[in-house]
Amino acid sequence: MMLFCRYLPLKPSLVIVLASAVLVGCDPVQPETLIDNNPVTPSPSAQNVMAAGSLVINEVGSSYYSNTMRWFELYNPGGTAVDLSDYQLRSLAYDGASTVTTSLTFSLPSTTVNAGQYLIVRAQSLSSPAVDTSRVVHLEQGGWYPYWDSKGYLELLDTSSGSTVDFVTFDTLYSPTDAAAWSGGAALTLVSSTSSFGQSIGRNGTSGDTNSGSDWSHSTWATIGGPNDVLCNTDADGDLIPDCNEQSGTTFAGMPLYEWGARSGQPDIFIEVDYMNSSDEGIIPRQEALQSVVDAFAARGIGVHFDVGDLFDNASGTDPAQMDLGGGGQVPFATGITIGSGAGVADLYDYKRDYMAYSRLPIFHYMLFANSQLSTGAAGSSGLAELVGNDILITLGNWGLNSATTADLNVLINYQAGTVMHELGHNLGLRHGGDENTNDKPNYLSVMNYLYQLNGLPEIGNDEGDRFYYSNSYHARNATCYSGLNQGPDESYTAFRLDYSNGSAIDLNVASLNENLGLGETGSDNVDFNCNGDGTQTGVNVGSGTWSDHDDWSNLQLDFGGYDLLSNQGISLRSIQQRQSENLLRLPDPVGNDRSPVAEETARLAESLPSAYFLRQQQRASQP
């Protein structure tokens, strides 16, 4: 696993000098030397080429780490398509080790940039080369990579003539090939720090092209792959969306978020949902399941907006009421898949790269309904997600889920709803024990808890220990205490209890439980923790430690940028499974770098079983 090292740059006294840095752990990857390699002498008589159909540099992303895959955005404002190979890029360049040169010209690949299209250009990865698409290309030339930090420049050149097509310089005044391509001082400094992820400088959408720094402004929110339409710097509701872009008549990177349901003063979560091409009903999103999740969040004043494309409305265009925001849709089938690389399985990141618009990266989560996490395609873990991230796998393929009967349909809907909300919870910073990884705490009434992911939450005061009695980790449906689930997954999905915890339960001493306190909630009834038929005992010992509740709702982390993460798999179909550790990669910068090394979570054995109803159906299906 490659470690990306942080360094603290010290501002050099001159542009062409030795640049020093303070290292913070692991092997250094920061540039040490800045050299002037064939500096350009501007030609006063040259003319700036800005003909109709020419490309313009529209936005430049902030970068801090030296090995970040830096990005900038090109835009075709003309009425005809152009070939990118007709242009070259001149910029600072980094050799991947220790040196930055002040001038290197990069060839651009042949790809069509249509009229009105935004194209992302990124520095190629130093470790594992990324694949070009019609929306993003990657640059590396002879072991050199485009580079900038708080200062730098980008010059777009005409390949045939070598003249300047467009130019921007920031912080430090660099010179274009053609003097007429820039006038006055440099554009404002491009913020470069550990907190600058997702920021940019961009062309002012309302001003003309004067070839000067006045054409450019800083934005806290990059609008990668779309117009620069953010006109404020406030996000009072903390949902990653500028407040001014949650107003009627506005857009964010061209997306009409207000029309899609976003409101200022209300935290909003947008989720693109793709689903694999399959007849397996477990892989096809159910509108009722997604609506159950929407309703659970709405009860807490949070807007969740799913985008499954045309699946529910079966019509072109968009229809927010039918969860169609024009982005989600059906994607090719893969037998097995994980998040990141895995032996013999597909990679969610490849699907995200190919099917989700770049303009959505700063604010959308990506959810893929897929078959299995196993290379064989067999039924296994129900899901996988990043912790404080933006990527989610739902893998309910080959679980035998169907809609043949009312009970079957309820199970299908409730399993999908519980798994979607569980995995989304990981994206929002929740673990299986809330703020810890301890699972199956009965007084932690949350869909994050394996006791309640598939079976729903118990009803306090009405046999509230039923899920505890049901659990394979505790009593495995011992008839002495277990008589069935109250409002289980095979019953009406409209009454299925789906929620995160509010943290209201008292702590329970596992070595000395008072069964009269039940799960420790207001209104709790007795729970027969040792399953001996007497639910009124005190001092009951069923283990060690303390079962603690957690206030999930007050601790959701909507900001999925700039964090490390742990892997999080959903509940497994199998009763006993050694869950393997995963190295999951995601955007530490939701715009600039889609993958980074992460911490690992080693999972426990003996995962909870699916519902008794589901097991009965599986047994019946296997009988001759």
Coordinates of C-alpha atoms in Angstrom, one line a residue:
M1 CA 0.0 0.0 0.0
M2 CA 1.5 3.3 -1.1
L3 CA 1.5 6.0 1.6
F4 CA 0.9 9.6 0.5
C5 CA 2.9 11.9 2.7
R6 CA 1.9 15.3 3.8
Y7 CA 4.4 18.1 3.6
L8 CA 4.4 21.7 4.8
P9 CA 5.7 23.9 2.0
L10 CA 7.8 26.9 2.9
K11 CA 7.3 29.9 0.6
P12 CA 10.5 30.5 -1.4
S13 CA 12.0 33.9 -1.6
L14 CA 12.3 33.7 -5.4
V15 CA 10.5 31.8 -8.1
I16 CA 13.6 30.0 -9.5
V17 CA 15.3 28.8 -6.3
L18 CA 15.6 25.7 -4.2
A19 CA 12.2 25.1 -2.6
S20 CA 12.4 23.4 0.9
A21 CA 9.8 21.5 2.8
V22 CA 9.2 20.1 6.3
L23 CA 8.4 16.4 6.1
V24 CA 5.6 14.9 8.2
G25 CA 6.1 11.1 8.3
C26 CA 6.8 8.4 5.7
D27 CA 8.8 8.7 2.5
P28 CA 9.0 12.2 1.0
V29 CA 7.3 12.8 -2.3
Q30 CA 7.3 16.6 -2.2
P31 CA 9.3 18.6 -4.7
E32 CA 12.7 19.8 -3.5
T33 CA 14.1 21.7 -6.5
L34 CA 12.5 24.3 -8.7
I35 CA 14.4 24.8 -12.0
D36 CA 13.8 27.2 -14.9
N37 CA 13.8 25.0 -18.0
N38 CA 13.8 27.0 -21.2
P39 CA 11.8 30.0 -19.9
V40 CA 9.6 31.6 -22.5
T41 CA 10.3 35.1 -23.7
P42 CA 7.0 36.8 -24.6
S43 CA 6.6 38.2 -28.1
P44 CA 5.0 41.7 -27.9
S45 CA 3.7 41.5 -31.4
A46 CA 1.9 38.1 -31.0
Q47 CA -1.9 38.0 -30.9
N48 CA -4.0 36.0 -28.6
V49 CA -6.0 33.3 -30.4
M50 CA -9.6 33.2 -29.2
A51 CA -11.5 32.3 -32.3
A52 CA -15.0 30.8 -32.2
G53 CA -14.6 27.1 -31.5
S54 CA -11.4 27.5 -29.6
L55 CA -11.1 26.0 -26.1
V56 CA -10.8 28.1 -23.0
I57 CA -9.4 27.2 -19.6
N58 CA -12.4 27.5 -17.4
E59 CA -11.5 26.3 -13.9
V60 CA -8.4 25.2 -11.9
G61 CA -8.6 23.0 -8.9
S62 CA -6.7 23.5 -5.6
S63 CA -4.0 21.1 -4.7
Y64 CA -1.8 20.6 -1.7
Y65 CA -0.1 17.2 -1.8
S66 CA 2.6 16.9 -4.4
N67 CA 1.3 13.6 -5.8
T68 CA -2.3 14.7 -6.2
M69 CA -3.8 14.1 -9.6
R70 CA -4.2 17.9 -10.2
W71 CA -7.1 18.9 -12.5
F72 CA -8.2 21.8 -14.6
E73 CA -11.2 22.2 -16.8
L74 CA -11.5 23.1 -20.5
Y75 CA -14.6 24.5 -22.1
N76 CA -15.7 24.7 -25.7
P77 CA -17.7 27.9 -26.0
G78 CA -18.1 27.7 -29.8
G79 CA -20.7 26.1 -32.0
T80 CA -18.5 23.3 -33.4
A81 CA -16.6 20.3 -32.1
V82 CA -12.8 20.5 -31.8
D83 CA -10.1 17.9 -31.5
L84 CA -8.1 18.1 -28.3
S85 CA -4.9 17.1 -30.0
D86 CA -5.0 20.4 -31.9
Y87 CA -3.9 21.9 -28.6
Q88 CA -1.0 21.6 -26.2
L89 CA -0.6 22.4 -22.5
R90 CA 2.4 24.4 -21.1
S91 CA 2.7 24.5 -17.3
L92 CA 5.0 23.8 -14.3
A93 CA 5.8 20.2 -14.2
Y94 CA 6.7 17.7 -11.4
D95 CA 9.0 14.7 -12.0
G96 CA 7.3 12.5 -9.4
A97 CA 10.2 12.7 -7.0
S98 CA 11.7 16.0 -6.0
T99 CA 11.9 18.5 -8.8
V100 CA 9.6 21.0 -10.4
T101 CA 10.4 22.7 -13.7
T102 CA 8.9 26.1 -14.6
S103 CA 8.1 25.1 -18.2
L104 CA 7.1 21.9 -19.9
T105 CA 4.8 21.5 -22.9
F106 CA 2.5 18.5 -22.8
S107 CA 0.8 16.9 -25.8
L108 CA -2.9 16.4 -25.5
P109 CA -4.6 13.2 -26.7
S110 CA -6.9 13.0 -29.6
T111 CA -10.5 13.2 -28.3
T112 CA -13.5 15.2 -29.5
V113 CA -14.7 18.2 -27.3
N114 CA -18.2 18.9 -28.5
A115 CA -19.7 22.4 -28.6
G116 CA -20.7 23.4 -25.1
Q117 CA -18.8 20.5 -23.5
Y118 CA -16.6 20.7 -20.4
L119 CA -13.6 18.4 -20.4
I120 CA -11.5 17.6 -17.3
V121 CA -7.7 17.4 -17.7
R122 CA -5.8 15.8 -14.9
A123 CA -2.2 14.9 -14.0
Q124 CA -1.8 11.1 -14.4
S125 CA -1.5 9.0 -11.3
L126 CA 2.0 8.3 -10.1
S127 CA 1.1 4.8 -8.9
S128 CA -1.6 3.3 -11.2
P129 CA -2.4 5.0 -14.5
A130 CA -6.0 6.1 -14.8
V131 CA -8.0 5.5 -18.0
D132 CA -9.1 8.3 -20.2
T133 CA -12.7 8.8 -21.1
S134 CA -14.8 11.2 -23.1
R135 CA -15.0 13.4 -20.0
V136 CA -11.5 13.3 -18.5
V137 CA -8.0 12.8 -19.9
H138 CA -4.8 12.3 -18.0
L139 CA -1.4 13.8 -18.7
E140 CA 2.2 12.5 -18.2
Q141 CA 5.1 13.1 -20.5
G142 CA 8.5 11.4 -20.1
G143 CA 7.9 11.0 -16.3
W144 CA 6.8 14.6 -15.8
Y145 CA 3.3 15.6 -14.6
P146 CA 1.5 19.0 -14.7
Y147 CA 2.0 20.8 -11.4
W148 CA 0.9 23.8 -9.4
D149 CA 0.2 24.6 -5.7
S150 CA -0.8 28.1 -4.6
K151 CA 1.1 29.5 -7.5
G152 CA 1.5 28.5 -11.1
Y153 CA 0.1 28.9 -14.6
L154 CA -1.6 27.1 -17.4
E155 CA -1.2 27.9 -21.0
L156 CA -3.2 26.4 -23.9
L157 CA -1.2 26.4 -27.1
D158 CA -2.2 25.9 -30.7
T159 CA -0.3 22.7 -31.8
S160 CA 0.4 23.8 -35.3
S161 CA 1.4 27.5 -34.7
G162 CA 2.7 27.3 -31.1
S163 CA 0.7 30.5 -30.3
T164 CA -1.2 31.1 -27.2
V165 CA -4.9 30.1 -27.2
D166 CA -5.6 30.8 -23.6
F167 CA -3.6 31.5 -20.4
V168 CA -4.0 32.0 -16.7
T169 CA -1.4 32.7 -14.1
F170 CA -2.1 32.8 -10.3
D171 CA -0.3 34.2 -7.3
T172 CA 3.0 34.6 -9.2
L173 CA 3.2 36.4 -12.5
Y174 CA 4.3 34.0 -15.2
S175 CA 4.5 35.0 -18.8
P176 CA 2.5 33.5 -21.7
T177 CA 4.1 32.7 -25.1
D178 CA 2.2 35.6 -26.6
A179 CA 2.3 38.8 -24.5
A180 CA -1.2 39.8 -25.6
A181 CA -2.6 36.7 -23.9
W182 CA -2.4 38.3 -20.5
S183 CA -2.3 41.8 -19.1
G184 CA -1.8 43.2 -15.6
G185 CA -0.9 41.2 -12.5
A186 CA -1.5 37.5 -11.7
A187 CA -4.9 36.2 -10.8
L188 CA -5.6 35.7 -7.1
T189 CA -3.7 33.0 -5.2
L190 CA -5.0 29.5 -5.6
V191 CA -5.6 28.3 -2.0
S192 CA -3.3 25.3 -1.2
S193 CA -3.6 23.8 2.2
T194 CA -5.0 20.7 4.0
S195 CA -8.4 22.4 4.1
S196 CA -8.5 23.5 0.5
F197 CA -9.8 20.3 -1.0
G198 CA -12.7 20.9 -3.4
Q199 CA -11.8 24.6 -3.9
S200 CA -10.9 26.2 -7.2
I201 CA -10.4 29.4 -9.1
G202 CA -12.7 29.8 -12.2
R203 CA -13.7 32.2 -14.9
N204 CA -16.4 34.6 -13.8
G205 CA -19.5 33.4 -15.5
T206 CA -20.9 36.9 -15.8
S207 CA -17.9 38.8 -17.2
G208 CA -16.1 38.9 -20.5
D209 CA -12.7 37.6 -21.4
T210 CA -10.2 40.4 -20.8
N211 CA -7.1 38.2 -20.6
S212 CA -6.5 39.4 -17.0
G213 CA -6.8 38.4 -13.4
S214 CA -10.2 40.2 -13.2
D215 CA -11.7 37.4 -15.2
W216 CA -11.1 34.9 -12.4
S217 CA -12.4 34.4 -8.9
H218 CA -12.0 32.0 -6.0
S219 CA -14.7 29.5 -5.1
T220 CA -15.0 27.3 -2.0
W221 CA -17.0 24.9 -4.1
A222 CA -15.4 23.6 -7.4
T223 CA -18.0 23.1 -10.1
I224 CA -15.9 20.5 -12.0
G225 CA -17.5 19.5 -15.3
G226 CA -20.0 22.3 -15.3
P227 CA -20.4 26.1 -15.4
N228 CA -18.9 28.3 -12.7
D229 CA -22.2 29.3 -11.1
V230 CA -21.5 29.5 -7.4
L231 CA -21.9 33.1 -6.2
C232 CA -21.6 32.7 -2.4
N233 CA -19.4 31.2 0.2
T234 CA -21.9 30.1 2.9
D235 CA -23.3 26.7 3.7
A236 CA -25.2 27.2 6.9
D237 CA -26.9 23.8 6.9
G238 CA -23.6 22.0 6.4
D239 CA -24.7 19.8 3.4
L240 CA -21.8 20.7 1.1
I241 CA -24.1 22.7 -1.1
P242 CA -23.8 26.5 -1.1
D243 CA -26.9 28.2 0.3
C244 CA -27.3 30.4 -2.8
N245 CA -27.4 27.3 -5.0
E246 CA -30.4 26.0 -3.0
Q247 CA -32.6 28.9 -4.1
S248 CA -35.2 28.9 -6.9
G249 CA -33.8 29.7 -10.3
T250 CA -30.2 28.8 -9.5
T251 CA -27.9 25.9 -10.5
F252 CA -24.8 24.2 -9.1
A253 CA -22.4 23.2 -11.9
G254 CA -25.5 23.5 -14.2
M255 CA -27.6 21.2 -12.0
P256 CA -31.0 22.7 -10.8
L257 CA -30.7 21.4 -7.2
Y258 CA -33.7 23.5 -6.0
E259 CA -35.9 21.8 -8.6
W260 CA -34.5 18.5 -7.4
G261 CA -35.6 19.2 -3.8
A262 CA -32.6 21.0 -2.2
R263 CA -33.5 23.8 0.2
S264 CA -31.4 26.2 2.2
G265 CA -31.8 25.6 5.9
Q266 CA -32.3 21.9 5.3
P267 CA -29.4 19.5 5.1
D268 CA -29.7 17.7 1.7
I269 CA -28.2 14.4 0.6
F270 CA -28.1 13.5 -3.1
I271 CA -27.5 9.9 -4.2
E272 CA -27.1 8.6 -7.7
V273 CA -28.3 5.0 -7.9
D274 CA -27.1 2.7 -10.7
Y275 CA -28.2 -0.9 -10.9
M276 CA -26.8 -3.9 -12.8
N277 CA -28.7 -5.4 -15.7
S278 CA -30.3 -8.4 -14.1
S279 CA -33.7 -10.1 -13.6
D280 CA -32.8 -10.8 -10.0
E281 CA -35.2 -8.6 -8.0
G282 CA -32.8 -8.1 -5.2
I283 CA -30.6 -6.1 -7.6
I284 CA -33.4 -3.9 -9.0
P285 CA -34.1 -0.9 -6.7
R286 CA -37.6 -0.8 -5.3
Q287 CA -39.2 2.7 -5.1
E288 CA -40.9 1.7 -1.8
A289 CA -37.5 0.8 -0.2
L290 CA -35.9 4.1 -1.2
Q291 CA -39.0 6.0 -0.1
S292 CA -38.8 4.4 3.3
V293 CA -35.2 5.8 3.6
V294 CA -36.4 9.2 2.4
D295 CA -39.2 9.2 5.0
A296 CA -36.8 8.2 7.9
F297 CA -34.6 11.2 7.1
A298 CA -37.4 13.6 6.5
A299 CA -38.7 12.9 10.0
R300 CA -35.4 14.4 11.2
G301 CA -35.5 17.4 8.8
I302 CA -33.0 16.0 6.3
G303 CA -33.8 15.8 2.6
V304 CA -32.6 12.6 0.8
H305 CA -32.8 12.7 -2.9
F306 CA -32.3 9.5 -4.9
D307 CA -31.7 9.5 -8.6
V308 CA -32.4 6.2 -10.3
G309 CA -33.0 7.7 -13.8
D310 CA -36.0 6.4 -15.7
L311 CA -36.5 3.2 -13.7
F312 CA -39.7 4.3 -12.0
D313 CA -41.2 6.9 -14.3
N314 CA -40.2 5.1 -17.6
A315 CA -39.9 8.4 -19.4
S316 CA -37.1 10.7 -20.7
G317 CA -36.3 13.9 -19.0
T318 CA -36.4 14.3 -15.2
D319 CA -39.1 13.8 -12.6
P320 CA -37.9 14.4 -9.0
A321 CA -41.2 13.0 -7.6
Q322 CA -40.3 9.7 -9.3
M323 CA -36.6 9.8 -8.2
D324 CA -35.5 10.7 -11.7
L325 CA -32.8 13.4 -11.7
G326 CA -31.5 12.3 -15.1
G327 CA -28.4 10.5 -13.9
G328 CA -29.0 7.0 -12.5
G329 CA -29.6 4.0 -14.7
Q330 CA -28.9 0.4 -15.7
V331 CA -25.3 -0.6 -16.1
P332 CA -23.6 -3.8 -17.3
F333 CA -23.8 -6.9 -15.0
A334 CA -20.7 -8.2 -13.1
T335 CA -20.7 -11.5 -11.3
G336 CA -18.7 -10.1 -8.4
I337 CA -17.6 -6.6 -7.4
T338 CA -16.0 -4.7 -4.5
I339 CA -14.9 -1.1 -3.8
G340 CA -11.4 -0.8 -5.1
S341 CA -9.4 -3.7 -6.5
G342 CA -10.1 -7.3 -5.7
A343 CA -9.2 -10.7 -7.2
G344 CA -11.6 -11.8 -9.9
V345 CA -14.2 -9.1 -9.2
A346 CA -15.1 -5.8 -10.8
D347 CA -14.4 -2.4 -9.2
L348 CA -17.1 0.1 -8.2
Y349 CA -14.8 2.9 -9.0
D350 CA -14.8 1.9 -12.7
Y351 CA -18.6 2.1 -12.8
K352 CA -18.5 5.4 -11.1
R353 CA -15.9 6.7 -13.5
D354 CA -17.9 5.6 -16.6
Y355 CA -21.5 6.3 -15.5
M356 CA -21.5 9.3 -13.1
A357 CA -21.1 12.8 -14.3
Y358 CA -18.0 14.7 -13.0
S359 CA -20.2 17.6 -12.1
R360 CA -21.8 15.5 -9.4
L361 CA -18.6 14.5 -7.6
P362 CA -18.6 17.3 -5.0
I363 CA -22.1 16.6 -3.7
F364 CA -23.5 13.2 -4.8
H365 CA -23.0 9.9 -3.2
Y366 CA -22.7 7.0 -5.7
M367 CA -24.7 3.8 -4.9
L368 CA -24.6 0.7 -7.1
F369 CA -27.1 -2.1 -6.8
A370 CA -24.9 -5.1 -7.7
N371 CA -24.9 -8.9 -7.6
S372 CA -22.3 -10.1 -5.1
Q373 CA -19.0 -9.3 -3.5
L374 CA -17.8 -12.8 -4.2
S375 CA -16.1 -13.8 -7.4
T376 CA -18.4 -16.8 -7.7
G377 CA -21.5 -14.6 -7.5
A378 CA -22.8 -16.5 -4.6
A379 CA -25.0 -14.8 -2.0
G380 CA -22.8 -13.1 0.6
S381 CA -22.6 -9.7 2.4
S382 CA -25.5 -7.5 1.7
G383 CA -23.4 -4.3 1.2
L384 CA -20.2 -2.4 1.5
A385 CA -19.6 1.3 2.0
E386 CA -16.9 3.8 2.8
L387 CA -16.8 5.3 6.3
V388 CA -17.3 9.1 5.9
G389 CA -17.2 8.6 2.2
N390 CA -19.5 8.8 -0.8
D391 CA -19.5 5.3 -2.4
I392 CA -21.9 2.5 -1.6
L393 CA -22.4 -1.1 -2.8
I394 CA -25.7 -2.9 -2.3
T395 CA -25.2 -6.6 -3.0
L396 CA -28.4 -8.6 -2.6
G397 CA -28.0 -10.8 -5.6
N398 CA -28.8 -14.5 -5.3
W399 CA -30.5 -13.9 -2.0
G400 CA -33.7 -15.4 -3.4
L401 CA -35.6 -12.1 -3.0
N402 CA -38.7 -11.8 -5.0
S403 CA -42.2 -10.3 -5.1
A404 CA -44.2 -13.5 -5.6
T405 CA -46.4 -13.0 -2.6
T406 CA -47.2 -10.1 -0.3
A407 CA -44.9 -11.4 2.3
D408 CA -42.1 -11.9 -0.2
L409 CA -42.6 -8.4 -1.5
N410 CA -42.4 -7.0 2.0
V411 CA -39.1 -8.8 2.7
L412 CA -37.7 -7.6 -0.6
I413 CA -38.6 -4.0 0.2
N414 CA -37.6 -4.1 3.8
Y415 CA -34.2 -5.8 3.1
Q416 CA -33.4 -3.2 0.5
A417 CA -34.5 -0.3 2.8
G418 CA -32.5 -1.6 5.8
T419 CA -29.4 -2.3 3.7
V420 CA -29.5 1.1 1.9
M421 CA -29.9 3.0 5.1
H422 CA -27.3 0.9 6.9
E423 CA -24.6 1.5 4.2
L424 CA -25.6 5.2 3.8
G425 CA -25.0 5.4 7.5
H426 CA -21.4 4.4 7.0
N427 CA -21.0 7.1 4.4
L428 CA -22.3 9.5 7.1
G429 CA -19.8 8.4 9.7
L430 CA -21.7 5.7 11.6
R431 CA -20.2 2.4 12.7
H432 CA -21.9 -0.8 13.7
G433 CA -22.0 0.4 17.3
G434 CA -22.6 4.1 16.5
D435 CA -19.3 5.6 17.5
E436 CA -17.6 2.2 17.9
N437 CA -17.4 -1.1 16.1
T438 CA -19.1 -3.2 18.8
N439 CA -22.0 -4.9 17.1
D440 CA -25.3 -6.4 18.4
K441 CA -25.8 -4.1 21.4
P442 CA -29.5 -4.6 22.0
N443 CA -30.0 -1.1 23.5
Y444 CA -28.4 0.6 20.4
L445 CA -31.7 0.9 18.4
S446 CA -30.3 1.7 15.0
V447 CA -30.3 0.2 11.6
M448 CA -26.5 0.3 11.8
N449 CA -26.8 -2.6 14.4
Y450 CA -26.8 -6.0 12.8
L451 CA -29.7 -6.9 15.1
Y452 CA -31.9 -4.4 13.4
Q453 CA -30.5 -3.9 9.8
L454 CA -32.7 -6.6 8.2
N455 CA -35.3 -7.2 10.9
G456 CA -36.2 -3.6 11.8
L457 CA -36.2 -2.0 15.2
P458 CA -38.2 -3.6 18.1
E459 CA -41.3 -1.8 19.5
I460 CA -40.4 -0.6 23.0
G461 CA -42.8 -2.0 25.5
N462 CA -44.0 -4.8 23.3
D463 CA -41.7 -7.8 23.5
E464 CA -38.8 -5.4 22.8
G465 CA -36.3 -8.2 23.3
D466 CA -37.5 -10.2 20.3
R467 CA -34.6 -9.3 18.0
F468 CA -32.2 -10.1 20.8
Y469 CA -33.8 -13.5 21.3
Y470 CA -33.7 -14.0 17.5
S471 CA -30.0 -13.3 17.1
N472 CA -27.6 -16.1 16.3
S473 CA -25.0 -14.3 18.4
Y474 CA -27.1 -14.7 21.6
H475 CA -30.1 -17.1 21.7
A476 CA -30.6 -18.1 18.1
R477 CA -34.4 -18.3 18.4
N478 CA -34.5 -20.4 21.6
A479 CA -38.2 -21.1 22.1
T480 CA -37.8 -20.5 25.8
C481 CA -37.7 -16.8 25.1
Y482 CA -38.4 -16.4 21.4
S483 CA -41.8 -16.6 19.9
G484 CA -41.4 -14.6 16.7
L485 CA -40.7 -11.1 15.5
N486 CA -43.2 -8.3 16.1
Q487 CA -43.5 -6.5 12.8
G488 CA -40.8 -8.4 11.1
P489 CA -39.6 -7.9 7.6
D490 CA -42.3 -10.2 6.1
E491 CA -45.0 -7.9 7.4
S492 CA -46.1 -4.6 6.0
Y493 CA -43.2 -2.4 4.8
T494 CA -45.2 0.7 5.7
A495 CA -45.0 -0.3 9.4
F496 CA -41.4 -1.6 9.3
R497 CA -39.4 0.3 11.9
L498 CA -36.4 1.9 10.1
D499 CA -34.3 4.4 12.0
Y500 CA -31.0 5.5 13.4
S501 CA -30.7 5.8 17.2
N502 CA -31.3 9.1 19.1
G503 CA -29.0 7.9 22.0
S504 CA -31.8 7.9 24.6
A505 CA -31.1 4.4 26.1
I506 CA -29.3 4.0 29.4
D507 CA -26.0 2.1 29.6
L508 CA -26.3 -1.6 30.4
N509 CA -23.7 -3.5 32.4
V510 CA -23.4 -6.8 30.5
A511 CA -22.1 -8.7 33.5
S512 CA -24.9 -7.5 35.8
L513 CA -28.1 -6.9 33.8
N514 CA -31.4 -5.9 35.4
E515 CA -34.0 -7.6 33.2
N516 CA -36.7 -5.3 34.6
L517 CA -35.1 -2.4 32.8
G518 CA -35.4 -4.0 29.4
L519 CA -33.4 -2.2 26.8
G520 CA -33.2 0.9 29.0
E521 CA -35.6 3.1 27.1
T522 CA -38.5 5.1 28.5
G523 CA -41.4 2.8 28.5
S524 CA -39.3 -0.4 28.3
D525 CA -40.7 -3.7 29.4
N526 CA -38.8 -6.8 30.7
V527 CA -36.2 -8.6 28.6
D528 CA -35.2 -12.1 29.4
F529 CA -31.5 -11.6 28.7
N530 CA -30.4 -15.1 29.8
C531 CA -33.4 -16.7 28.1
N532 CA -34.4 -18.9 31.1
G533 CA -38.0 -18.1 31.1
D534 CA -37.9 -15.5 33.9
G535 CA -37.5 -12.0 32.7
T536 CA -37.5 -10.4 36.1
Q537 CA -34.0 -11.3 37.4
T538 CA -31.2 -8.9 38.4
G539 CA -27.5 -9.4 38.2
V540 CA -27.8 -11.4 35.0
N541 CA -24.4 -12.1 33.4
V542 CA -24.3 -12.5 29.6
G543 CA -20.7 -11.3 29.0
S544 CA -18.5 -8.4 29.9
G545 CA -18.3 -4.7 29.3
T546 CA -21.0 -2.1 28.8
W547 CA -23.7 -1.8 26.1
S548 CA -23.9 1.9 25.3
D549 CA -26.4 3.7 23.0
H550 CA -25.3 6.4 20.6
D551 CA -27.0 9.5 19.3
D552 CA -26.6 8.8 15.5
W553 CA -28.8 11.6 14.3
S554 CA -26.8 14.3 16.1
N555 CA -23.5 13.0 14.8
L556 CA -24.1 12.5 11.1
Q557 CA -21.1 13.7 9.0
L558 CA -22.4 15.0 5.7
D559 CA -19.0 16.3 4.6
F560 CA -17.4 13.3 2.9
G561 CA -14.2 15.1 1.9
G562 CA -10.8 15.0 3.5
Y563 CA -11.2 12.0 5.8
D564 CA -9.6 8.6 6.1
L565 CA -12.0 5.7 6.2
L566 CA -12.6 2.1 7.2
S567 CA -14.2 -0.6 5.2
N568 CA -17.7 -1.5 6.2
Q569 CA -19.6 -4.5 5.0
G570 CA -23.2 -5.1 5.5
I571 CA -24.8 -8.1 7.2
S572 CA -24.1 -11.4 5.4
L573 CA -26.5 -14.0 4.1
R574 CA -24.3 -16.7 5.6
S575 CA -24.5 -17.5 9.3
I576 CA -20.8 -17.7 9.8
Q577 CA -18.4 -15.9 7.6
Q578 CA -14.8 -14.7 8.0
R579 CA -15.2 -11.2 6.6
Q580 CA -12.0 -10.2 4.9
S581 CA -10.3 -6.9 5.5
E582 CA -10.7 -4.5 2.6
N583 CA -8.5 -1.6 1.4
L584 CA -11.1 0.8 0.2
L585 CA -10.2 3.9 -1.7
R586 CA -12.2 7.0 -2.1
L587 CA -12.0 10.8 -2.6
P588 CA -10.1 12.5 0.2
D589 CA -10.7 15.5 -2.0
P590 CA -14.2 14.9 -3.5
V591 CA -13.0 16.5 -6.7
G592 CA -9.3 16.2 -7.1
N593 CA -8.3 12.7 -6.2
D594 CA -10.7 9.7 -6.4
R595 CA -8.5 7.2 -4.5
S596 CA -6.3 7.3 -1.4
P597 CA -4.8 4.7 1.0
V598 CA -7.1 3.9 3.9
A599 CA -7.3 2.2 7.3
E600 CA -8.7 -1.2 7.6
E601 CA -11.4 -2.8 9.7
T602 CA -11.1 -6.5 10.5
A603 CA -14.6 -7.9 10.9
R604 CA -15.9 -10.4 13.4
L605 CA -17.1 -13.9 12.9
A606 CA -20.7 -15.2 13.2
E607 CA -22.7 -12.5 11.5
S608 CA -26.4 -12.3 12.2
L609 CA -28.7 -14.4 10.1
P610 CA -31.5 -13.1 7.9
S611 CA -35.0 -13.3 9.2
A612 CA -36.7 -16.6 10.1
Y613 CA -39.2 -16.0 7.4
F614 CA -36.5 -15.7 4.8
L615 CA -34.8 -18.9 5.9
R616 CA -38.1 -20.7 5.7
Q617 CA -38.6 -19.5 2.2
Q618 CA -35.0 -20.6 1.3
Q619 CA -35.6 -24.0 2.8
R620 CA -38.9 -24.5 0.9
A621 CA -37.2 -23.5 -2.4
S622 CA -34.5 -26.1 -1.9
Q623 CA -36.9 -29.0 -1.2
P624 CA -37.7 -31.3 -4.2

